[in-house]
PDB file of C-alpha atoms in Angstrom:
ATOM      1  CA  MET Q   1       0.024  -0.071  -0.027  1.00 40.00           C
ATOM      2  CA  LYS Q   2       2.869   2.214   0.375  1.00 41.00           C
ATOM      3  CA  LYS Q   3       3.684   2.205  -3.114  1.00 37.00           C
ATOM      4  CA  ILE Q   4      -0.052   2.965  -4.087  1.00 36.00           C
ATOM      5  CA  LEU Q   5       0.295   6.065  -1.621  1.00 37.00           C
ATOM      6  CA  GLN Q   6       3.509   7.219  -3.426  1.00 39.00           C
ATOM      7  CA  THR Q   7       2.041   6.746  -6.830  1.00 35.00           C
ATOM      8  CA  ILE Q   8      -1.045   8.820  -6.113  1.00 37.00           C
ATOM      9  CA  ALA Q   9       1.071  11.509  -4.530  1.00 38.00           C
ATOM     10  CA  ALA Q  10       3.406  11.679  -7.422  1.00 36.00           C
ATOM     11  CA  ILE Q  11       0.756  11.901 -10.063  1.00 36.00           C
ATOM     12  CA  VAL Q  12      -0.873  14.684  -8.181  1.00 39.00           C
ATOM     13  CA  ILE Q  13       2.345  16.694  -7.859  1.00 36.00           C
ATOM     14  CA  LEU Q  14       3.549  16.068 -11.424  1.00 35.00           C
ATOM     15  CA  THR Q  15       0.200  17.152 -12.839  1.00 37.00           C
ATOM     16  CA  GLY Q  16      -0.006  20.139 -10.740  1.00 37.00           C
ATOM     17  CA  THR Q  17       3.409  21.214 -11.344  1.00 34.00           C
ATOM     18  CA  GLY Q  18       3.320  20.859 -15.110  1.00 36.00           C
ATOM     19  CA  ASN Q  19       2.313  23.332 -17.773  1.00 35.00           C
ATOM     20  CA  LEU Q  20      -0.475  25.251 -15.898  1.00 32.00           C
ATOM     21  CA  ARG Q  21      -1.752  27.102 -19.048  1.00 33.00           C
ATOM     22  CA  ALA Q  22      -2.534  23.650 -20.682  1.00 35.00           C
ATOM     23  CA  GLN Q  23      -5.924  23.761 -18.651  1.00 37.00           C
ATOM     24  CA  SER Q  24      -7.177  26.710 -20.577  1.00 37.00           C
ATOM     25  CA  LEU Q  25      -7.382  24.802 -23.723  1.00 42.00           C
ATOM     26  CA  GLU Q  26     -10.864  23.555 -24.726  1.00 57.00           C
ATOM     27  CA  SER Q  27     -11.749  20.386 -23.062  1.00 69.00           C
ATOM     28  CA  SER Q  28     -14.190  17.473 -24.065  1.00 83.00           C
ATOM     29  CA  PHE Q  29     -16.768  15.721 -21.716  1.00 91.00           C
ATOM     30  CA  GLU Q  30     -17.762  18.802 -19.884  1.00 90.00           C
ATOM     31  CA  PHE Q  31     -20.872  17.060 -18.244  1.00 93.00           C
ATOM     32  CA  LEU Q  32     -18.405  15.425 -15.975  1.00 94.00           C
ATOM     33  CA  LYS Q  33     -18.435  18.858 -14.239  1.00 91.00           C
ATOM     34  CA  LEU Q  34     -22.144  18.580 -13.352  1.00 91.00           C
ATOM     35  CA  PRO Q  35     -22.753  17.844  -9.559  1.00 91.00           C
ATOM     36  CA  VAL Q  36     -23.837  14.492  -8.783  1.00 94.00           C
ATOM     37  CA  SER Q  37     -24.025  14.478  -4.814  1.00 95.00           C
ATOM     38  CA  ALA Q  38     -26.712  16.946  -3.406  1.00 95.00           C
ATOM     39  CA  HIS Q  39     -24.815  17.006  -0.171  1.00 96.00           C
ATOM     40  CA  SER Q  40     -21.613  18.292  -1.929  1.00 95.00           C
ATOM     41  CA  SER Q  41     -23.718  20.698  -3.903  1.00 95.00           C
ATOM     42  CA  SER Q  42     -25.312  22.033  -0.944  1.00 96.00           C
ATOM     43  CA  LEU Q  43     -21.956  22.809   0.692  1.00 96.00           C
ATOM     44  CA  GLY Q  44     -20.917  24.873  -2.447  1.00 93.00           C
ATOM     45  CA  GLY Q  45     -19.510  22.100  -4.532  1.00 89.00           C
ATOM     46  CA  HIS Q  46     -16.182  20.066  -4.497  1.00 90.00           C
ATOM     47  CA  ALA Q  47     -16.631  18.916  -1.001  1.00 93.00           C
ATOM     48  CA  VAL Q  48     -13.661  16.461  -1.322  1.00 96.00           C
ATOM     49  CA  SER Q  49     -13.072  16.347   2.652  1.00 96.00           C
ATOM     50  CA  THR Q  50     -16.618  15.678   3.806  1.00 93.00           C
ATOM     51  CA  ALA Q  51     -16.521  12.140   5.191  1.00 89.00           C
ATOM     52  CA  ASP Q  52     -20.316  11.147   4.970  1.00 89.00           C
ATOM     53  CA  PRO Q  53     -22.171   8.038   4.184  1.00 86.00           C
ATOM     54  CA  ASP Q  54     -23.655   9.486   1.184  1.00 88.00           C
ATOM     55  CA  PRO Q  55     -23.077   6.868  -1.613  1.00 88.00           C
ATOM     56  CA  ALA Q  56     -22.579   9.842  -4.196  1.00 93.00           C
ATOM     57  CA  LEU Q  57     -19.781  11.651  -2.746  1.00 94.00           C
ATOM     58  CA  PHE Q  58     -17.247   9.405  -3.956  1.00 95.00           C
ATOM     59  CA  ILE Q  59     -17.595  10.572  -7.564  1.00 95.00           C
ATOM     60  CA  GLN Q  60     -15.630  13.712  -6.417  1.00 94.00           C
ATOM     61  CA  ASN Q  61     -13.208  11.943  -4.302  1.00 96.00           C
ATOM     62  CA  PRO Q  62     -13.042   8.061  -4.419  1.00 97.00           C
ATOM     63  CA  ALA Q  63     -11.154   7.970  -1.068  1.00 96.00           C
ATOM     64  CA  LEU Q  64     -14.653   9.129   0.673  1.00 96.00           C
ATOM     65  CA  LEU Q  65     -15.973   5.829  -0.461  1.00 95.00           C
ATOM     66  CA  ASN Q  66     -14.596   4.601   2.832  1.00 92.00           C
ATOM     67  CA  ALA Q  67     -17.140   6.542   4.762  1.00 91.00           C
ATOM     68  CA  VAL Q  68     -19.824   4.122   3.309  1.00 90.00           C
ATOM     69  CA  ASP Q  69     -20.280   1.361   6.082  1.00 86.00           C
ATOM     70  CA  LYS Q  70     -22.871  -0.937   4.441  1.00 87.00           C
ATOM     71  CA  SER Q  71     -24.047  -2.253   1.234  1.00 93.00           C
ATOM     72  CA  LEU Q  72     -26.006   0.559  -0.563  1.00 94.00           C
ATOM     73  CA  LEU Q  73     -27.686   1.092  -3.869  1.00 96.00           C
ATOM     74  CA  ALA Q  74     -28.391   4.797  -4.801  1.00 96.00           C
ATOM     75  CA  LEU Q  75     -30.038   6.884  -7.508  1.00 97.00           C
ATOM     76  CA  ASN Q  76     -29.647  10.584  -8.201  1.00 96.00           C
ATOM     77  CA  ALA Q  77     -31.468  12.969 -10.745  1.00 96.00           C
ATOM     78  CA  MET Q  78     -30.895  16.734 -11.421  1.00 95.00           C
ATOM     79  CA  THR Q  79     -33.374  19.232 -12.890  1.00 90.00           C
ATOM     80  CA  TRP Q  80     -31.688  21.312 -15.786  1.00 82.00           C
ATOM     81  CA  PHE Q  81     -32.945  22.763 -18.981  1.00 79.00           C
ATOM     82  CA  SER Q  82     -36.396  21.915 -20.292  1.00 78.00           C
ATOM     83  CA  GLY Q  83     -36.225  18.639 -22.393  1.00 80.00           C
ATOM     84  CA  THR Q  84     -32.880  17.562 -20.632  1.00 89.00           C
ATOM     85  CA  THR Q  85     -32.694  14.399 -18.649  1.00 91.00           C
ATOM     86  CA  ILE Q  86     -29.872  14.082 -15.935  1.00 95.00           C
ATOM     87  CA  ALA Q  87     -29.705  10.839 -13.782  1.00 97.00           C
ATOM     88  CA  GLY Q  88     -27.202   8.289 -12.269  1.00 97.00           C
ATOM     89  CA  ALA Q  89     -26.920   5.402 -10.136  1.00 97.00           C
ATOM     90  CA  GLN Q  90     -24.298   3.977  -7.702  1.00 97.00           C
ATOM     91  CA  TYR Q  91     -23.730   0.606  -5.833  1.00 97.00           C
ATOM     92  CA  CYS Q  92     -21.452   0.572  -2.789  1.00 96.00           C
ATOM     93  CA  ASN Q  93     -20.285  -2.267  -0.847  1.00 95.00           C
ATOM     94  CA  LEU Q  94     -17.604  -3.473   1.495  1.00 94.00           C
ATOM     95  CA  PHE Q  95     -14.695  -5.870   0.817  1.00 92.00           C
ATOM     96  CA  ASP Q  96     -13.557  -5.907   4.303  1.00 91.00           C
ATOM     97  CA  GLU Q  97     -13.104  -3.695   7.344  1.00 90.00           C
ATOM     98  CA  ARG Q  98     -10.412  -1.470   5.556  1.00 93.00           C
ATOM     99  CA  SER Q  99     -11.596  -1.570   1.849  1.00 95.00           C
ATOM    100  CA  ARG Q 100     -14.767  -0.683  -0.227  1.00 96.00           C
ATOM    101  CA  TYR Q 101     -15.569  -0.782  -3.797  1.00 97.00           C
ATOM    102  CA  ALA Q 102     -18.410   0.821  -5.939  1.00 97.00           C
ATOM    103  CA  PHE Q 103     -19.911   0.989  -9.454  1.00 97.00           C
ATOM    104  CA  ASN Q 104     -21.498   4.190 -11.002  1.00 97.00           C
ATOM    105  CA  ALA Q 105     -23.286   5.250 -13.934  1.00 97.00           C
ATOM    106  CA  ARG Q 106     -24.023   8.727 -15.208  1.00 97.00           C
ATOM    107  CA  TYR Q 107     -26.451   9.798 -18.004  1.00 96.00           C
ATOM    108  CA  VAL Q 108     -27.365  13.078 -19.678  1.00 95.00           C
ATOM    109  CA  ASN Q 109     -29.860  13.131 -22.391  1.00 94.00           C
ATOM    110  CA  TYR Q 110     -30.202  16.601 -24.345  1.00 90.00           C
ATOM    111  CA  GLY Q 111     -33.531  15.634 -26.090  1.00 86.00           C
ATOM    112  CA  LYS Q 112     -34.388  16.230 -29.532  1.00 82.00           C
ATOM    113  CA  MET Q 113     -32.969  18.895 -31.660  1.00 80.00           C
ATOM    114  CA  PRO Q 114     -33.499  20.239 -34.968  1.00 82.00           C
ATOM    115  CA  GLU Q 115     -31.077  18.935 -37.883  1.00 80.00           C
ATOM    116  CA  THR Q 116     -30.439  21.536 -40.495  1.00 80.00           C
ATOM    117  CA  GLN Q 117     -27.950  21.756 -43.509  1.00 77.00           C
ATOM    118  CA  ALA Q 118     -25.378  24.585 -44.004  1.00 77.00           C
ATOM    119  CA  ASP Q 119     -28.077  26.793 -45.934  1.00 76.00           C
ATOM    120  CA  GLY Q 120     -30.552  26.365 -43.092  1.00 76.00           C
ATOM    121  CA  THR Q 121     -32.657  23.859 -44.473  1.00 79.00           C
ATOM    122  CA  ARG Q 122     -34.384  21.344 -41.969  1.00 83.00           C
ATOM    123  CA  THR Q 123     -33.685  17.897 -42.558  1.00 79.00           C
ATOM    124  CA  GLY Q 124     -35.066  16.442 -39.420  1.00 80.00           C
ATOM    125  CA  THR Q 125     -34.184  16.093 -35.645  1.00 82.00           C
ATOM    126  CA  PHE Q 126     -31.305  14.385 -33.788  1.00 82.00           C
ATOM    127  CA  GLN Q 127     -30.497  13.478 -30.289  1.00 86.00           C
ATOM    128  CA  SER Q 128     -27.451  14.289 -28.052  1.00 90.00           C
ATOM    129  CA  LYS Q 129     -26.379  12.160 -25.161  1.00 93.00           C
ATOM    130  CA  ASP Q 130     -23.619  11.962 -22.614  1.00 95.00           C
ATOM    131  CA  MET Q 131     -22.734   8.681 -20.732  1.00 96.00           C
ATOM    132  CA  ALA Q 132     -20.181   7.435 -18.179  1.00 97.00           C
ATOM    133  CA  VAL Q 133     -19.837   4.092 -16.360  1.00 98.00           C
ATOM    134  CA  GLY Q 134     -17.052   3.333 -13.777  1.00 97.00           C
ATOM    135  CA  VAL Q 135     -15.689   1.289 -10.845  1.00 97.00           C
ATOM    136  CA  SER Q 136     -14.108   2.392  -7.621  1.00 97.00           C
ATOM    137  CA  TYR Q 137     -12.070   1.120  -4.852  1.00 97.00           C
ATOM    138  CA  SER Q 138     -10.866   2.503  -1.609  1.00 97.00           C
ATOM    139  CA  TYR Q 139      -8.676   1.325   1.054  1.00 97.00           C
ATOM    140  CA  MET Q 140      -7.695   2.541   4.659  1.00 96.00           C
ATOM    141  CA  LEU Q 141      -3.716   3.067   4.281  1.00 96.00           C
ATOM    142  CA  THR Q 142      -3.472   3.805   8.037  1.00 95.00           C
ATOM    143  CA  ASP Q 143      -6.077   4.359  10.672  1.00 93.00           C
ATOM    144  CA  ASN Q 144      -6.436   8.017   9.744  1.00 95.00           C
ATOM    145  CA  LEU Q 145      -5.468   8.097   5.962  1.00 97.00           C
ATOM    146  CA  SER Q 146      -7.617   6.495   3.022  1.00 96.00           C
ATOM    147  CA  GLY Q 147      -6.677   6.473  -0.676  1.00 97.00           C
ATOM    148  CA  GLY Q 148      -9.255   5.775  -3.654  1.00 97.00           C
ATOM    149  CA  VAL Q 149      -9.053   5.182  -7.357  1.00 98.00           C
ATOM    150  CA  SER Q 150     -11.881   5.210  -9.959  1.00 97.00           C
ATOM    151  CA  GLY Q 151     -11.732   4.082 -13.590  1.00 97.00           C
ATOM    152  CA  ASN Q 152     -14.257   5.371 -15.908  1.00 97.00           C
ATOM    153  CA  LEU Q 153     -15.452   4.508 -19.523  1.00 97.00           C
ATOM    154  CA  ILE Q 154     -16.943   7.860 -20.981  1.00 97.00           C
ATOM    155  CA  CYS Q 155     -19.018   8.208 -24.070  1.00 96.00           C
ATOM    156  CA  SER Q 156     -20.608  11.090 -25.972  1.00 94.00           C
ATOM    157  CA  ARG Q 157     -23.046  10.581 -28.857  1.00 91.00           C
ATOM    158  CA  TYR Q 158     -24.199  13.519 -30.931  1.00 89.00           C
ATOM    159  CA  SER Q 159     -26.326  12.579 -33.867  1.00 83.00           C
ATOM    160  CA  SER Q 160     -24.303  10.124 -35.617  1.00 82.00           C
ATOM    161  CA  LYS Q 161     -21.005  11.032 -34.171  1.00 88.00           C
ATOM    162  CA  THR Q 162     -19.358   9.421 -31.346  1.00 92.00           C
ATOM    163  CA  SER Q 163     -16.522  10.208 -28.794  1.00 94.00           C
ATOM    164  CA  VAL Q 164     -14.982   7.614 -26.383  1.00 95.00           C
ATOM    165  CA  ALA Q 165     -12.564   8.268 -23.516  1.00 96.00           C
ATOM    166  CA  ILE Q 166     -11.023   6.554 -20.421  1.00 96.00           C
ATOM    167  CA  GLY Q 167     -10.912   8.515 -17.175  1.00 96.00           C
ATOM    168  CA  VAL Q 168      -9.213   7.922 -13.827  1.00 97.00           C
ATOM    169  CA  ASP Q 169      -9.816   9.626 -10.626  1.00 97.00           C
ATOM    170  CA  LEU Q 170      -7.623   9.604  -7.634  1.00 98.00           C
ATOM    171  CA  GLY Q 171      -8.131  10.661  -4.113  1.00 97.00           C
ATOM    172  CA  LEU Q 172      -6.865  10.820  -0.443  1.00 97.00           C
ATOM    173  CA  LEU Q 173      -8.630  11.513   2.676  1.00 97.00           C
ATOM    174  CA  TYR Q 174      -7.006  12.337   6.230  1.00 97.00           C
ATOM    175  CA  VAL Q 175      -9.108  12.236   9.247  1.00 96.00           C
ATOM    176  CA  VAL Q 176      -8.387  13.170  12.859  1.00 95.00           C
ATOM    177  CA  PRO Q 177     -11.813  11.941  14.586  1.00 92.00           C
ATOM    178  CA  GLU Q 178     -10.831  13.133  18.011  1.00 92.00           C
ATOM    179  CA  GLU Q 179     -10.540  16.659  16.574  1.00 93.00           C
ATOM    180  CA  GLY Q 180     -13.382  16.544  14.255  1.00 93.00           C
ATOM    181  CA  PHE Q 181     -11.184  17.357  11.279  1.00 96.00           C
ATOM    182  CA  SER Q 182     -10.396  15.996   7.781  1.00 97.00           C
ATOM    183  CA  VAL Q 183      -8.427  16.998   4.700  1.00 97.00           C
ATOM    184  CA  GLY Q 184      -9.294  15.760   1.350  1.00 97.00           C
ATOM    185  CA  LEU Q 185      -7.324  15.861  -1.969  1.00 98.00           C
ATOM    186  CA  ALA Q 186      -8.758  14.561  -5.403  1.00 97.00           C
ATOM    187  CA  ALA Q 187      -7.360  14.537  -8.989  1.00 97.00           C
ATOM    188  CA  THR Q 188     -10.273  13.858 -11.255  1.00 96.00           C
ATOM    189  CA  ASN Q 189     -10.642  13.129 -15.105  1.00 95.00           C
ATOM    190  CA  LEU Q 190      -7.053  12.080 -15.683  1.00 95.00           C
ATOM    191  CA  GLY Q 191      -6.779  10.212 -18.973  1.00 93.00           C
ATOM    192  CA  GLY Q 192      -7.804  10.915 -22.404  1.00 93.00           C
ATOM    193  CA  GLN Q 193      -9.866  10.223 -25.544  1.00 93.00           C
ATOM    194  CA  ILE Q 194      -9.680   6.894 -27.638  1.00 94.00           C
ATOM    195  CA  LYS Q 195     -12.000   8.191 -30.148  1.00 92.00           C
ATOM    196  CA  ALA Q 196     -12.755  11.709 -31.037  1.00 89.00           C
ATOM    197  CA  PHE Q 197     -15.397  13.581 -33.211  1.00 86.00           C
ATOM    198  CA  GLU Q 198     -13.994  14.258 -36.608  1.00 82.00           C
ATOM    199  CA  ASN Q 199     -10.557  12.880 -35.196  1.00 85.00           C
ATOM    200  CA  THR Q 200     -10.098  16.144 -33.337  1.00 84.00           C
ATOM    201  CA  PHE Q 201      -8.798  15.118 -29.992  1.00 87.00           C
ATOM    202  CA  GLN Q 202      -9.201  17.390 -26.913  1.00 88.00           C
ATOM    203  CA  LYS Q 203      -8.062  17.486 -23.297  1.00 89.00           C
ATOM    204  CA  MET Q 204     -10.222  15.799 -20.464  1.00 92.00           C
ATOM    205  CA  PRO Q 205     -11.719  18.446 -18.022  1.00 93.00           C
ATOM    206  CA  PHE Q 206      -8.944  17.432 -15.538  1.00 94.00           C
ATOM    207  CA  ASP Q 207      -9.216  19.064 -12.171  1.00 95.00           C
ATOM    208  CA  ILE Q 208      -7.373  18.945  -8.757  1.00 97.00           C
ATOM    209  CA  CYS Q 209      -9.513  19.982  -5.632  1.00 97.00           C
ATOM    210  CA  ALA Q 210      -8.608  20.268  -1.904  1.00 97.00           C
ATOM    211  CA  GLY Q 211     -10.614  20.720   1.150  1.00 97.00           C
ATOM    212  CA  ALA Q 212     -10.808  20.795   4.820  1.00 97.00           C
ATOM    213  CA  THR Q 213     -13.802  20.105   7.118  1.00 97.00           C
ATOM    214  CA  TRP Q 214     -14.058  20.831  10.812  1.00 97.00           C
ATOM    215  CA  LYS Q 215     -16.543  20.163  13.428  1.00 95.00           C
ATOM    216  CA  PRO Q 216     -16.183  21.966  16.676  1.00 95.00           C
ATOM    217  CA  ALA Q 217     -16.544  19.803  19.946  1.00 91.00           C
ATOM    218  CA  HIS Q 218     -19.983  20.088  21.488  1.00 89.00           C
ATOM    219  CA  ALA Q 219     -21.497  22.270  18.679  1.00 94.00           C
ATOM    220  CA  PRO Q 220     -24.053  21.028  16.068  1.00 96.00           C
ATOM    221  CA  LEU Q 221     -22.155  22.641  13.204  1.00 97.00           C
ATOM    222  CA  ARG Q 222     -19.534  21.539  10.596  1.00 97.00           C
ATOM    223  CA  PHE Q 223     -17.596  23.972   8.334  1.00 97.00           C
ATOM    224  CA  THR Q 224     -16.079  23.060   4.975  1.00 97.00           C
ATOM    225  CA  LEU Q 225     -13.660  24.997   2.727  1.00 97.00           C
ATOM    226  CA  SER Q 226     -12.861  23.671  -0.647  1.00 97.00           C
ATOM    227  CA  MET Q 227     -10.684  24.867  -3.537  1.00 97.00           C
ATOM    228  CA  ASP Q 228     -11.018  23.697  -7.155  1.00 95.00           C
ATOM    229  CA  ASN Q 229      -9.068  24.216 -10.491  1.00 94.00           C
ATOM    230  CA  LEU Q 230      -5.681  24.136  -8.543  1.00 95.00           C
ATOM    231  CA  THR Q 231      -3.766  23.880 -11.923  1.00 93.00           C
ATOM    232  CA  ARG Q 232      -5.433  26.954 -13.348  1.00 93.00           C
ATOM    233  CA  TRP Q 233      -4.014  30.283 -12.034  1.00 94.00           C
ATOM    234  CA  ASP Q 234      -3.994  32.466 -15.203  1.00 92.00           C
ATOM    235  CA  ALA Q 235      -6.481  35.158 -15.872  1.00 88.00           C
ATOM    236  CA  SER Q 236      -7.320  33.658 -19.239  1.00 87.00           C
ATOM    237  CA  ASP Q 237      -8.514  30.415 -17.570  1.00 87.00           C
ATOM    238  CA  PHE Q 238     -11.633  32.248 -16.201  1.00 88.00           C
ATOM    239  CA  TYR Q 239     -14.336  34.638 -17.413  1.00 85.00           C
ATOM    240  CA  PHE Q 240     -13.602  38.443 -16.482  1.00 86.00           C
ATOM    241  CA  GLN Q 241     -15.686  41.359 -17.808  1.00 81.00           C
ATOM    242  CA  ASP Q 242     -13.778  44.007 -19.863  1.00 78.00           C
ATOM    243  CA  ASP Q 243     -13.577  46.511 -16.824  1.00 79.00           C
ATOM    244  CA  GLU Q 244     -13.152  44.008 -14.137  1.00 82.00           C
ATOM    245  CA  ASN Q 245     -10.015  43.545 -12.166  1.00 85.00           C
ATOM    246  CA  ASN Q 246      -8.134  40.428 -13.022  1.00 86.00           C
ATOM    247  CA  GLY Q 247      -5.420  40.379 -10.475  1.00 89.00           C
ATOM    248  CA  PHE Q 248      -4.330  37.349  -8.068  1.00 92.00           C
ATOM    249  CA  GLY Q 249      -7.058  38.414  -5.581  1.00 92.00           C
ATOM    250  CA  GLN Q 250      -9.732  38.107  -7.983  1.00 91.00           C
ATOM    251  CA  ILE Q 251      -8.329  34.675  -9.512  1.00 93.00           C
ATOM    252  CA  LEU Q 252      -8.113  33.280  -5.919  1.00 95.00           C
ATOM    253  CA  LYS Q 253     -11.773  34.044  -5.081  1.00 93.00           C
ATOM    254  CA  ARG Q 254     -12.753  31.983  -8.205  1.00 94.00           C
ATOM    255  CA  HIS Q 255     -11.201  28.698  -6.557  1.00 95.00           C
ATOM    256  CA  LEU Q 256     -13.183  28.790  -3.414  1.00 96.00           C
ATOM    257  CA  SER Q 257     -16.148  27.413  -1.984  1.00 96.00           C
ATOM    258  CA  PHE Q 258     -17.621  27.604   1.600  1.00 96.00           C
ATOM    259  CA  GLY Q 259     -20.080  25.268   3.376  1.00 97.00           C
ATOM    260  CA  ILE Q 260     -21.839  24.665   6.556  1.00 97.00           C
ATOM    261  CA  ASP Q 261     -23.762  21.648   7.968  1.00 97.00           C
ATOM    262  CA  ILE Q 262     -26.290  22.329  10.710  1.00 97.00           C
ATOM    263  CA  LEU Q 263     -26.417  18.915  12.645  1.00 96.00           C
ATOM    264  CA  PRO Q 264     -29.668  18.771  14.969  1.00 95.00           C
ATOM    265  CA  THR Q 265     -29.136  15.045  15.460  1.00 93.00           C
ATOM    266  CA  ASP Q 266     -26.845  12.328  13.745  1.00 89.00           C
ATOM    267  CA  ASN Q 267     -29.317  11.471  11.361  1.00 92.00           C
ATOM    268  CA  PHE Q 268     -30.407  14.778  10.002  1.00 95.00           C
ATOM    269  CA  TYR Q 269     -28.694  17.777   8.574  1.00 96.00           C
ATOM    270  CA  ILE Q 270     -29.322  21.206   6.890  1.00 97.00           C
ATOM    271  CA  ALA Q 271     -26.518  22.718   4.612  1.00 97.00           C
ATOM    272  CA  ALA Q 272     -25.862  25.851   2.992  1.00 97.00           C
ATOM    273  CA  GLY Q 273     -22.946  26.859   0.704  1.00 96.00           C
ATOM    274  CA  LEU Q 274     -21.370  29.416  -1.466  1.00 94.00           C
ATOM    275  CA  ASN Q 275     -19.418  28.796  -4.883  1.00 93.00           C
ATOM    276  CA  MET Q 276     -17.453  32.196  -5.347  1.00 92.00           C
ATOM    277  CA  ARG Q 277     -16.806  31.439  -8.971  1.00 91.00           C
ATOM    278  CA  ASN Q 278     -20.302  30.924  -9.877  1.00 88.00           C
ATOM    279  CA  ARG Q 279     -21.562  34.036  -7.793  1.00 88.00           C
ATOM    280  CA  ILE Q 280     -19.016  36.258  -9.540  1.00 86.00           C
ATOM    281  CA  GLU Q 281     -19.177  34.891 -13.114  1.00 83.00           C
ATOM    282  CA  LEU Q 282     -23.072  34.180 -13.337  1.00 80.00           C
ATOM    283  CA  GLY Q 283     -23.960  37.130 -11.157  1.00 71.00           C
ATOM    284  CA  GLY Q 284     -22.764  39.927 -13.533  1.00 64.00           C
ATOM    285  CA  ASN Q 285     -22.944  43.552 -12.365  1.00 63.00           C
ATOM    286  CA  GLY Q 286     -26.490  43.603 -11.425  1.00 60.00           C
ATOM    287  CA  SER Q 287     -28.232  42.108  -8.124  1.00 60.00           C
ATOM    288  CA  LYS Q 288     -26.686  38.795  -7.757  1.00 67.00           C
ATOM    289  CA  GLY Q 289     -29.542  37.537  -5.405  1.00 72.00           C
ATOM    290  CA  LEU Q 290     -28.939  33.708  -4.560  1.00 76.00           C
ATOM    291  CA  THR Q 291     -26.696  33.108  -7.365  1.00 81.00           C
ATOM    292  CA  GLY Q 292     -23.702  30.846  -6.384  1.00 85.00           C
ATOM    293  CA  MET Q 293     -25.480  30.040  -3.248  1.00 91.00           C
ATOM    294  CA  THR Q 294     -26.845  26.672  -2.451  1.00 94.00           C
ATOM    295  CA  ILE Q 295     -28.977  25.104   0.290  1.00 96.00           C
ATOM    296  CA  GLY Q 296     -29.944  21.506   1.063  1.00 96.00           C
ATOM    297  CA  THR Q 297     -31.052  18.925   3.687  1.00 97.00           C
ATOM    298  CA  GLY Q 298     -30.580  15.131   4.298  1.00 96.00           C
ATOM    299  CA  LEU Q 299     -31.941  12.442   6.412  1.00 95.00           C
ATOM    300  CA  ARG Q 300     -30.176   9.127   7.327  1.00 92.00           C
ATOM    301  CA  LEU Q 301     -32.559   6.326   8.466  1.00 90.00           C
ATOM    302  CA  LYS Q 302     -31.767   2.932   9.062  1.00 86.00           C
ATOM    303  CA  ARG Q 303     -32.445   1.647   5.599  1.00 90.00           C
ATOM    304  CA  VAL Q 304     -33.009   4.777   3.504  1.00 93.00           C
ATOM    305  CA  LEU Q 305     -30.730   7.904   2.812  1.00 94.00           C
ATOM    306  CA  PHE Q 306     -32.234  10.892   1.236  1.00 95.00           C
ATOM    307  CA  ASP Q 307     -30.507  14.359   0.181  1.00 96.00           C
ATOM    308  CA  ILE Q 308     -31.949  17.062  -1.607  1.00 97.00           C
ATOM    309  CA  SER Q 309     -30.169  20.495  -2.745  1.00 96.00           C
ATOM    310  CA  TYR Q 310     -31.317  23.783  -4.487  1.00 94.00           C
ATOM    311  CA  GLY Q 311     -28.815  25.885  -6.365  1.00 89.00           C
ATOM    312  CA  LYS Q 312     -28.169  28.150  -9.335  1.00 78.00           C
ATOM    313  CA  TYR Q 313     -25.602  26.519 -11.582  1.00 70.00           C
ATOM    314  CA  GLN Q 314     -26.258  28.441 -14.846  1.00 65.00           C
ATOM    315  CA  VAL Q 315     -27.755  31.932 -15.573  1.00 64.00           C
ATOM    316  CA  SER Q 316     -31.320  31.383 -16.600  1.00 67.00           C
ATOM    317  CA  GLU Q 317     -32.487  28.671 -14.415  1.00 74.00           C
ATOM    318  CA  SER Q 318     -32.069  27.054 -11.001  1.00 83.00           C
ATOM    319  CA  SER Q 319     -31.799  23.388 -10.288  1.00 90.00           C
ATOM    320  CA  LEU Q 320     -32.678  20.677  -7.882  1.00 94.00           C
ATOM    321  CA  ILE Q 321     -30.395  17.557  -7.112  1.00 96.00           C
ATOM    322  CA  CYS Q 322     -31.906  14.711  -5.480  1.00 96.00           C
ATOM    323  CA  ASN Q 323     -30.235  11.567  -3.978  1.00 96.00           C
ATOM    324  CA  PHE Q 324     -31.891   8.351  -2.715  1.00 95.00           C
ATOM    325  CA  GLY Q 325     -29.980   5.470  -1.071  1.00 94.00           C
ATOM    326  CA  PHE Q 326     -31.330   2.144  -0.116  1.00 93.00           C
ATOM    327  CA  ASN Q 327     -29.592  -0.277   2.284  1.00 92.00           C
ATOM    328  CA  ILE Q 328     -29.728  -3.620   0.590  1.00 86.00           C
TER     329      ILE Q 328
END
């Protein structure tokens, strides 16, 4: 296991210190950035350090799979644009006391769209869809440190064109239970296309995320701070308005997410979060309202888990994410 840990650390370090500007190039399979876990989304997104028995959290950090302590089948769905279907499923189980495994599937169907020729003549309709299936494994390297890895087969089909890729996610989670503190690190969407539209190969939407979660003793609260896009520190990697300051401080804000859980009991939570990038880039110069802010709640019963979150992930509409987990 020491070699596994060293390999994970080496890949994360080498990727993060490589050509940072390469991440500004156009990438494919952007649907992989859509949130899957309602709990993570309600904490501002990218909650790679929140150890919770939510069977969807491991999509962002496979090391979080070690927080699942029973056999679970889970389903998730997200509301998006009219005519679009977003759904997924996860199955998690235990190998033994220190290791877990899981399978997951994600599906996005954008519905029927008009098909036209170059001169505007309509010739019918076509469908577009994205899909991903994967397998994950996590292991407790020490009593405090867990590591995880996921392998994903990713496919996009737009009309008669198909693109296929192999993706790998790596994660670490360090927990200090007596302090109520945990730190997470994840590198997602490593890999590349094996088949591309028109043989035009693009980069995967690679990301490195880090986060810390802290629960004060004797307080029904839990705080989470997360940072994403840790290989992207150039102004060209983000959206700035023409008259907007694009200095380091403004770039740093676009990496940050904040979240808080209110924990009245061990089986129930209320969460709220703020994603700074969404708030800045989607809010514009006018009244930002709830842009970039998310709220959610979750229930943990003996045989059923339920999570729901509300947030605004694009300019025109708000979205709901629902997760159902069943102990089987």
